Amino acid sequence: MKRILLSLAMLSGSMVGFAQTIVSTTPENKNVILEEFTGIYCGYCPQGHAIAQSLKTNNPGDVFLVNVHTGGYANPGPGDPDFRTNFGAALATQSGLTGYPAGQVNRHEFPSYAMASGATAMGRNFWTAAANTILSESSYVNVAATANIDLQTRELTVYVEAYYTGNSPVTTNKLNIALNQNNTAGPQSGGNMGSNYNHMHRLIHFLTGQWGDVISTTTQGSLFTQTYTYTIPADHNSIPIELSELEVIAYVAEGNEEIISGNEAVMTLTSSFNNEIELAEIKEIDNTCKTEVTPQVTIKNNGMNTLTSLAIEYSINGGAINTHNWTGNLAVGETEVVDLPVINFTLQPSNTIDINIPNDDDNTNNSGQINFDEAQEGSRNITVDIRTDNYPTEASWEILDSTGAVVASGGNYTGPQNGGGPNAITTISTTHVLPASECYTIKLKDSYGDGWSYTSSSFQPGIAIKSQGNIIYNKDVGNFGSELVLEGAFKTNTTLGVADNDTAVISVYPNPAQDAIFVNNLDNFNIEIFDITGKLVYSAKEMKKEQAISIGHLEKGVYFVNLASKTVTYTTKLIKK
């Protein structure tokens, strides 16, 4: 991992007798600092997030949130973001928490609400009552702060004033400055949003260290001022730090506990450029057998002028240039994800998409490219390996042809509703015969809405497609939500292969057919017939070999016939005359 050096400098010290500029000198009640202990695998934490956000919303300017990802529920699985910090474990220990989610309001001990004797941590049901108590108490110190981020240098400058309207009961206090990031998409158990749960107020750094900087003069009428600078790294634990999503919370405490009050810094973003747009990201395109894709890019305004229009040019393999004229309202520091219109191209074994935006004050970040390959090809008879999570009853899948018709499917699998059972955390294999010379899309589904998730170094839920013993497609998955669509995942040729001799001799005849069809070389099977839209138009169970199946009632057109016995699944196209 690349090591990023951080700079933190205190530019001015404590002052007494100088005039304040941003902090009020009028006695005020305390503000609430709610430090919430959470984790992406904590199933009840979304309830805690909602309670905390409601507190903040109902008390504007008086309640501030710091979400600390720590503990076992915050440990990331394969492919998960790591939201933990170097500060979380010590804070959790200080709080005395015994479960998650937990929260401490101003690090104050509420004996009747505490999780344990002497603890400042409380269960989520007590946060509101504790916050209301703190909000009703007078504070002997007022806190105000401003913050500025230079978009070119990524330098954060924080100026803090603390004015003492009364005497502190202790000779020294501690100033804490938390740097949080908002609007980070990621997984969250219990959030029912897959990997798109919106994480807010996520602690990424303390500018003042674990327990803050000392305020040495804490008597009535004294004014403390301090300026900090901090060079913000590009990422935290490989999670991009988006400058426009940062917030700074400053608060004063009596030692390591008992926060008296705090405030959020008024944030501004500045740039040395007037017109500077960055092509921040081009979303990766999976290998595909399709001849059209829909590129997605992220643009960012690094200039002081608001962006209202932008011509985005894109092409594939040096072909014709498409232009998308984006319009909107993007202020300094803001980003926007742009879905470009579909572009057609001639598929090659290796493909390159180029994206360009117009010249501006800095042309070093106006272009980019990504590569993607042609999807692998297999024979008509395939094996589908489904790697399940602990809840197989929620899992199902479909394979669709180029018209969108379902040609193979599976799940939901049997098992206890509360998880586990023989179909959990295992590989379920089925064989299928698909129509020839087709490009196939895969849909993975989860009825609960949290994808297929399981944390293990030796097993990862997902899907593999095998042809004649070779893997032609594989996808590891996690918290994808309710549905994951894998466009153009693989394709078939005209051969049947040798993987399944039983299916190689199955046929549905006559084809085209008018009144009835028959199935040879398959006995005791179920049949389903779907129209081209995917609607089930006929089904029957326990059919016998060579038994007549009436289709006279069907309209003329193209249909798909699915046959399934205990050992074989077969799909073919049928034309009704």
XYZ file of C-alpha atoms in Angstrom:
577
model
C 0.000 0.000 0.000
C 1.266 3.447 -0.851
C 2.090 5.412 2.294
C 0.653 8.938 2.342
C 2.338 11.480 4.588
C -0.020 13.804 6.426
C 0.831 17.317 7.579
C -0.698 18.781 10.699
C 0.492 22.125 12.007
C -0.772 24.408 14.746
C -0.226 27.949 13.588
C -1.352 29.946 16.617
C -1.814 29.270 20.305
C -4.159 30.100 23.146
C -5.002 33.756 23.512
C -6.529 35.726 26.353
C -7.703 39.287 25.948
C -7.976 39.327 22.146
C -11.338 40.063 20.550
C -13.332 37.140 19.278
C -14.475 37.183 15.639
C -16.842 34.233 15.165
C -17.818 32.889 18.593
C -20.661 34.266 20.699
C -19.842 35.780 24.088
C -23.418 35.383 25.328
C -24.006 32.443 27.699
C -25.667 29.534 25.881
C -26.889 26.041 26.609
C -24.781 23.052 25.711
C -24.746 21.563 22.232
C -24.882 17.788 21.809
C -22.039 15.703 20.401
C -23.367 12.198 19.756
C -20.585 9.715 19.076
C -22.248 6.638 17.604
C -20.439 3.282 17.532
C -21.430 1.319 14.458
C -20.322 -1.207 11.823
C -21.352 -2.416 8.383
C -22.354 -5.862 9.724
C -24.425 -4.508 12.614
C -28.028 -5.374 11.749
C -29.631 -2.897 14.152
C -27.260 -0.036 13.360
C -29.508 1.478 10.650
C -32.077 2.046 13.412
C -29.395 3.864 15.380
C -28.442 5.943 12.345
C -32.080 6.969 11.895
C -32.493 7.936 15.565
C -29.310 10.004 15.510
C -30.208 11.725 12.232
C -33.671 12.538 13.578
C -32.072 14.156 16.628
C -29.880 16.287 14.386
C -32.743 17.221 12.063
C -35.032 18.195 14.946
C -32.338 20.303 16.630
C -30.609 22.242 13.837
C -27.354 23.842 14.934
C -27.489 22.133 18.335
C -26.795 18.429 17.652
C -23.736 17.084 15.831
C -22.934 13.479 14.932
C -19.689 11.520 14.775
C -20.145 7.945 13.516
C -17.312 5.709 14.692
C -16.932 2.401 12.831
C -15.234 0.001 15.217
C -15.512 -3.457 16.779
C -16.226 -6.838 15.223
C -19.236 -5.641 13.233
C -16.993 -3.129 11.445
C -14.515 -5.747 10.218
C -14.758 -5.767 6.410
C -15.284 -8.924 4.412
C -13.748 -9.548 0.974
C -14.507 -6.587 -1.258
C -16.048 -4.546 1.571
C -14.932 -0.998 2.408
C -12.943 -0.570 5.621
C -14.557 2.346 7.463
C -12.486 1.858 10.625
C -9.971 4.397 11.970
C -7.032 4.331 14.352
C -9.187 6.160 16.909
C -12.255 3.926 17.139
C -11.031 1.168 19.446
C -9.853 3.589 22.156
C -13.136 5.525 21.992
C -15.126 2.306 22.309
C -13.059 1.270 25.328
C -13.513 4.695 26.939
C -17.293 4.465 26.448
C -17.619 1.085 28.173
C -20.009 -0.206 25.503
C -21.269 -3.782 25.695
C -23.075 -4.044 22.342
C -23.870 -2.364 19.025
C -25.156 0.073 18.103
C -24.019 2.173 21.041
C -23.770 5.897 21.496
C -22.449 8.381 23.993
C -23.966 11.834 24.360
C -21.242 14.331 25.271
C -19.373 11.402 26.879
C -21.540 12.005 29.931
C -22.495 9.205 32.277
C -26.241 8.658 32.584
C -26.459 5.905 35.236
C -30.059 4.975 34.436
C -29.321 4.714 30.690
C -25.788 3.280 30.698
C -24.987 -0.093 29.163
C -22.896 -0.941 32.232
C -21.991 0.602 35.569
C -19.707 3.579 35.019
C -20.151 3.492 31.228
C -20.994 6.509 29.093
C -22.274 4.280 26.263
C -26.031 3.796 25.906
C -28.361 1.753 23.747
C -30.107 3.601 20.925
C -33.426 3.858 22.796
C -31.884 6.263 25.328
C -30.071 8.695 23.037
C -32.971 11.091 22.600
C -33.682 11.398 26.325
C -29.992 11.901 27.099
C -29.651 14.520 24.354
C -32.655 16.463 25.629
C -31.081 16.562 29.091
C -27.807 17.943 27.735
C -29.585 20.533 25.575
C -31.336 21.917 28.666
C -28.096 22.511 30.579
C -26.078 25.736 30.523
C -22.576 25.684 29.074
C -19.590 27.591 30.416
C -17.908 27.608 26.983
C -19.102 28.520 23.484
C -17.387 27.031 20.438
C -17.284 28.259 16.826
C -15.155 27.260 13.849
C -14.555 27.873 10.172
C -12.938 25.521 7.677
C -11.580 25.929 4.175
C -10.387 23.330 1.685
C -8.108 24.227 -1.223
C -9.236 21.917 -4.028
C -5.851 21.948 -5.763
C -3.581 21.309 -2.766
C -6.202 19.419 -0.683
C -5.120 21.534 2.286
C -7.715 21.918 5.029
C -7.454 24.979 7.267
C -9.549 25.018 10.437
C -9.878 28.065 12.687
C -11.461 27.548 16.119
C -12.577 29.979 18.808
C -13.703 28.932 22.290
C -15.031 31.656 24.597
C -15.532 30.982 28.312
C -18.728 32.577 29.600
C -18.075 30.885 32.937
C -15.324 29.108 34.824
C -14.451 25.511 34.030
C -14.335 23.256 37.115
C -10.990 21.914 35.862
C -7.854 23.924 35.127
C -7.393 22.553 31.616
C -9.796 21.460 28.902
C -9.274 19.534 25.658
C -10.176 20.706 22.140
C -11.158 17.911 19.757
C -11.553 18.383 15.998
C -13.223 15.528 14.119
C -13.143 15.223 10.334
C -16.171 13.342 8.976
C -17.196 12.263 5.487
C -20.809 12.141 4.289
C -22.626 10.325 1.492
C -20.410 7.282 1.117
C -22.194 4.376 -0.558
C -21.436 1.008 0.961
C -22.894 -2.181 2.419
C -24.883 -2.174 5.654
C -26.582 -5.132 7.284
C -30.186 -4.321 8.062
C -30.160 -1.384 5.663
C -31.964 -3.244 2.841
C -30.007 -1.258 0.254
C -27.240 -3.703 -0.627
C -24.021 -1.858 -1.359
C -25.861 1.438 -1.829
C -26.528 2.284 1.818
C -25.693 5.944 2.411
C -23.172 6.263 5.241
C -23.201 9.683 6.902
C -21.020 11.529 9.457
C -18.337 8.848 9.144
C -15.254 9.671 11.222
C -12.050 9.498 9.185
C -9.605 11.551 11.293
C -9.036 13.587 14.444
C -6.938 16.648 13.630
C -6.160 16.959 17.341
C -5.212 13.342 17.944
C -7.000 10.752 20.051
C -7.934 12.929 23.027
C -7.507 16.512 21.826
C -5.213 19.476 22.398
C -4.875 21.204 25.764
C -6.655 24.487 26.490
C -4.635 25.836 29.405
C -6.753 28.869 30.366
C -10.357 28.020 31.215
C -11.583 30.939 33.335
C -14.545 33.210 32.632
C -13.823 35.800 29.937
C -10.910 33.924 28.370
C -10.764 33.336 24.640
C -8.964 30.415 23.062
C -8.110 30.509 19.349
C -6.276 27.977 17.263
C -5.613 27.409 13.568
C -4.848 23.970 12.173
C -3.777 22.844 8.726
C -4.082 19.294 7.473
C -3.268 17.898 4.050
C -6.143 15.582 3.205
C -5.027 12.313 1.595
C -6.680 11.032 -1.554
C -8.197 8.101 0.307
C -8.755 6.544 3.706
C -8.259 2.772 3.755
C -8.545 2.870 -0.065
C -11.910 4.678 0.162
C -11.744 7.939 -1.820
C -12.021 11.072 0.318
C -14.401 13.378 -1.532
C -13.557 16.927 -0.525
C -17.072 18.261 -1.058
C -18.491 15.642 1.357
C -16.369 16.554 4.385
C -17.526 18.179 7.610
C -15.546 19.390 10.617
C -16.861 19.138 14.190
C -15.022 20.962 17.016
C -15.797 20.269 20.682
C -14.368 21.012 24.116
C -14.090 18.335 26.816
C -12.929 18.048 30.404
C -10.132 15.550 29.804
C -10.968 12.397 27.859
C -14.639 12.478 28.869
C -17.403 14.979 29.635
C -17.764 17.059 26.496
C -19.132 20.488 27.430
C -20.176 21.771 24.005
C -19.193 21.898 20.378
C -20.087 23.124 16.927
C -19.747 22.349 13.246
C -17.304 24.467 11.278
C -18.669 26.667 8.509
C -17.090 25.062 5.435
C -15.892 26.783 2.261
C -14.154 25.366 -0.804
C -11.687 27.440 -2.806
C -9.787 26.957 -6.031
C -7.001 28.748 -7.850
C -8.890 28.070 -11.103
C -12.069 29.658 -12.398
C -12.943 27.025 -15.003
C -11.549 23.602 -14.149
C -13.535 20.427 -14.714
C -12.074 17.036 -13.884
C -12.965 13.736 -15.495
C -12.860 12.096 -12.090
C -13.785 8.516 -12.976
C -14.800 6.202 -15.798
C -16.769 3.236 -14.506
C -15.257 -0.123 -15.416
C -17.059 -2.151 -18.078
C -17.202 -5.916 -17.575
C -16.248 -8.259 -20.383
C -19.211 -8.508 -22.723
C -20.540 -10.243 -25.810
C -22.804 -7.307 -26.629
C -22.073 -4.734 -29.316
C -23.413 -1.806 -27.335
C -22.560 -0.409 -23.920
C -23.711 2.480 -21.748
C -20.629 4.232 -20.341
C -20.782 6.013 -17.001
C -18.456 8.822 -15.919
C -18.054 11.073 -12.909
C -17.284 14.749 -13.443
C -16.064 17.152 -10.771
C -15.987 20.943 -10.709
C -12.618 22.098 -9.368
C -13.153 25.698 -10.476
C -14.805 28.648 -8.786
C -17.334 29.163 -11.586
C -20.517 27.077 -11.451
C -20.688 24.509 -14.257
C -23.978 24.497 -16.183
C -23.061 22.646 -19.397
C -20.381 20.284 -20.644
C -19.759 18.468 -23.943
C -18.540 14.937 -23.201
C -17.014 13.078 -26.152
C -16.588 9.302 -26.196
C -15.649 6.588 -28.675
C -14.747 2.899 -28.717
C -11.822 1.340 -30.585
C -11.123 4.572 -32.424
C -14.567 4.597 -34.004
C -17.028 7.429 -34.484
C -17.079 10.023 -31.714
C -20.334 10.421 -29.809
C -21.033 13.679 -27.976
C -23.278 14.024 -24.938
C -24.212 17.595 -24.023
C -24.651 17.494 -20.258
C -26.534 20.306 -18.518
C -26.954 20.915 -14.821
C -25.731 23.063 -11.954
C -22.438 21.970 -10.427
C -20.881 24.274 -7.819
C -17.217 24.339 -6.822
C -16.119 21.035 -5.325
C -19.247 19.132 -6.365
C -19.331 15.915 -8.384
C -21.972 14.266 -10.525
C -22.312 10.806 -12.049
C -23.313 10.999 -15.722
C -24.796 8.052 -17.624
C -23.832 8.526 -21.257
C -26.198 7.404 -24.031
C -25.662 3.914 -25.411
C -22.901 3.583 -27.981
C -22.714 0.856 -30.638
C -19.397 -0.614 -31.701
C -17.755 -3.561 -33.431
C -16.792 -6.028 -30.721
C -13.140 -7.066 -30.700
C -11.219 -9.456 -28.436
C -9.880 -6.369 -26.615
C -11.710 -3.028 -26.624
C -10.873 0.509 -25.505
C -13.252 3.335 -24.654
C -11.905 6.910 -24.719
C -13.594 9.823 -22.907
C -12.724 13.508 -23.367
C -14.041 16.821 -22.045
C -13.211 20.324 -23.397
C -10.052 22.271 -22.610
C -10.113 24.388 -19.457
C -7.687 25.940 -16.962
C -6.051 22.545 -16.296
C -6.023 20.036 -19.147
C -4.160 17.286 -17.294
C -7.400 15.675 -16.081
C -9.665 16.078 -19.107
C -9.331 12.640 -20.684
C -9.235 8.993 -19.764
C -9.730 5.500 -21.102
C -10.577 2.015 -19.895
C -10.267 -1.405 -21.506
C -12.652 -4.343 -21.599
C -12.568 -7.707 -23.359
C -14.976 -9.819 -25.343
C -16.861 -12.321 -23.190
C -15.799 -15.961 -23.400
C -17.629 -18.485 -25.554
C -18.789 -21.967 -24.586
C -20.774 -24.863 -25.986
C -24.555 -25.052 -25.693
C -24.599 -27.360 -22.691
C -23.356 -25.576 -19.599
C -23.090 -26.101 -15.869
C -24.236 -23.298 -13.571
C -22.508 -23.235 -10.180
C -24.313 -21.064 -7.626
C -22.325 -20.254 -4.486
C -24.902 -19.379 -1.830
C -24.688 -17.298 1.320
C -26.292 -18.268 4.633
C -29.815 -17.504 3.334
C -30.405 -19.694 0.252
C -34.188 -19.248 0.545
C -33.669 -15.652 -0.609
C -31.464 -16.488 -3.614
C -32.533 -17.018 -7.219
C -31.078 -16.436 -10.674
C -31.955 -16.226 -14.351
C -30.123 -16.477 -17.649
C -31.631 -14.347 -20.428
C -30.989 -14.415 -24.156
C -30.504 -11.361 -26.356
C -34.284 -10.782 -26.585
C -34.643 -10.739 -22.798
C -36.351 -14.134 -22.627
C -35.456 -16.356 -19.664
C -33.802 -19.552 -20.931
C -32.585 -20.979 -17.602
C -33.256 -20.231 -13.951
C -32.895 -21.547 -10.427
C -33.809 -20.909 -6.787
C -35.184 -19.918 -4.447
C -33.507 -22.788 -2.604
C -34.912 -24.691 0.338
C -33.788 -24.080 3.893
C -34.800 -22.576 7.233
C -36.156 -19.042 6.973
C -33.667 -17.869 9.590
C -30.709 -19.140 7.563
C -28.501 -22.192 7.409
C -29.376 -25.664 6.186
C -27.683 -27.917 3.601
C -28.087 -25.358 0.779
C -26.357 -22.571 2.736
C -22.740 -21.558 2.120
C -22.235 -24.225 -0.524
C -22.119 -24.683 -4.302
C -25.315 -25.809 -6.050
C -24.720 -27.103 -9.587
C -27.253 -27.598 -12.374
C -26.842 -28.441 -16.059
C -28.625 -26.686 -18.907
C -28.724 -26.770 -22.694
C -29.034 -23.300 -24.184
C -29.890 -22.103 -27.682
C -26.876 -21.801 -29.969
C -25.023 -18.673 -31.076
C -26.449 -16.423 -28.389
C -25.193 -13.690 -26.056
C -26.458 -14.200 -22.504
C -27.174 -11.890 -19.586
C -27.312 -13.136 -15.987
C -29.611 -11.821 -13.269
C -28.860 -12.607 -9.631
C -31.677 -11.898 -7.185
C -32.132 -11.679 -3.427
C -35.661 -11.450 -2.056
C -34.539 -9.815 1.206
C -32.593 -7.104 -0.576
C -29.094 -7.514 0.852
C -27.468 -9.587 -1.883
C -25.476 -12.739 -1.284
C -23.043 -11.958 1.508
C -20.748 -14.170 3.517
C -17.440 -13.248 5.135
C -14.788 -15.929 4.672
C -11.266 -16.124 3.330
C -12.039 -19.463 1.642
C -15.559 -19.023 0.227
C -17.198 -16.204 -1.676
C -20.837 -16.248 -2.865
C -21.370 -15.815 -6.576
C -21.879 -17.645 -9.860
C -19.706 -19.586 -12.285
C -20.607 -20.809 -15.772
C -18.740 -23.891 -16.987
C -18.525 -25.341 -20.471
C -16.940 -28.777 -20.950
C -15.288 -28.456 -17.544
C -13.824 -24.990 -18.173
C -14.983 -21.841 -16.394
C -16.073 -19.332 -19.033
C -17.585 -16.850 -16.577
C -17.171 -16.201 -12.858
C -18.474 -13.443 -10.616
C -17.912 -13.017 -6.890
C -20.676 -10.976 -5.301
C -21.590 -9.393 -1.992
C -24.238 -6.925 -0.895
C -25.700 -6.167 -4.329
C -29.195 -5.354 -3.061
C -32.267 -6.985 -4.606
C -30.895 -7.621 -8.093
C -27.597 -7.650 -9.942
C -27.685 -7.616 -13.752
C -24.579 -8.942 -15.512
C -24.987 -7.836 -19.127
C -23.500 -9.915 -21.930
C -21.725 -12.247 -19.509
C -21.012 -15.145 -21.897
C -21.982 -16.573 -25.264
C -22.589 -19.959 -26.870
C -21.448 -21.490 -30.120
C -23.293 -24.105 -32.199
C -21.803 -27.223 -30.605
C -23.333 -29.311 -27.840
C -20.053 -30.516 -26.362
C -19.588 -33.703 -24.413
C -20.337 -32.629 -20.856
C -23.840 -34.116 -20.699
C -24.686 -36.971 -23.057
C -28.251 -37.190 -21.724
C -29.154 -33.673 -22.794
C -27.397 -33.987 -26.134
C -30.114 -36.291 -27.508
C -33.173 -34.522 -26.043
C -35.340 -32.775 -28.596
C -38.708 -31.050 -28.833
C -40.479 -31.841 -32.103
C -41.921 -30.933 -34.493
C -40.412 -27.469 -34.595
C -42.048 -25.363 -36.017
C -45.280 -26.868 -34.637
C -48.986 -26.081 -34.980
C -51.152 -28.233 -32.683
C -48.902 -30.344 -30.447
C -45.292 -31.021 -29.576
C -43.490 -34.087 -28.214
C -40.330 -34.628 -26.167
C -38.064 -37.596 -26.799
C -35.366 -39.129 -24.586
C -36.706 -37.544 -21.389
C -39.178 -39.018 -18.911
C -40.932 -37.756 -15.759
C -40.266 -34.111 -16.513
C -41.918 -30.757 -15.905
C -42.509 -28.355 -18.764
C -42.890 -24.574 -18.895
C -43.499 -22.528 -22.029
C -42.771 -18.790 -22.028
C -43.624 -16.216 -24.658
C -41.002 -13.798 -25.942
C -41.805 -11.285 -23.171
C -41.038 -13.881 -20.491
C -44.695 -14.532 -19.592
C -45.510 -18.112 -18.597
C -48.210 -19.330 -21.014
C -48.240 -23.076 -20.304
C -46.970 -25.463 -17.637
C -47.429 -29.119 -16.720
C -45.804 -31.591 -14.349
C -44.739 -35.247 -14.452
C -44.950 -35.560 -18.214
C -44.010 -38.806 -19.935
C -41.657 -39.404 -22.843
C -43.376 -38.908 -26.217
C -46.566 -37.624 -24.524
C -48.474 -35.146 -26.695
C -48.385 -31.576 -25.398
C -51.137 -29.405 -26.845
C -50.121 -25.933 -28.036
C -53.058 -25.212 -30.342
C -54.294 -22.467 -28.028
C -51.074 -20.461 -28.362
C -50.774 -17.511 -30.722
C -48.373 -17.720 -33.634
C -44.864 -16.626 -32.688
C -41.641 -17.501 -30.896
C -41.656 -19.286 -27.517
C -39.139 -20.818 -25.152
C -39.630 -24.308 -23.751
C -38.043 -25.242 -20.409
C -37.860 -28.943 -19.515
C -36.707 -30.130 -16.100
C -36.304 -33.605 -14.638
C -34.500 -34.655 -11.472
C -31.179 -34.762 -13.346
C -31.535 -32.608 -16.452
C -32.624 -29.092 -17.374
C -33.131 -28.336 -21.067
C -34.176 -25.120 -22.831
C -34.976 -24.644 -26.496
C -36.685 -22.185 -28.800
C -40.060 -23.141 -30.304
C -41.832 -21.584 -33.270
C -45.640 -21.821 -33.225
C -47.140 -21.811 -36.733
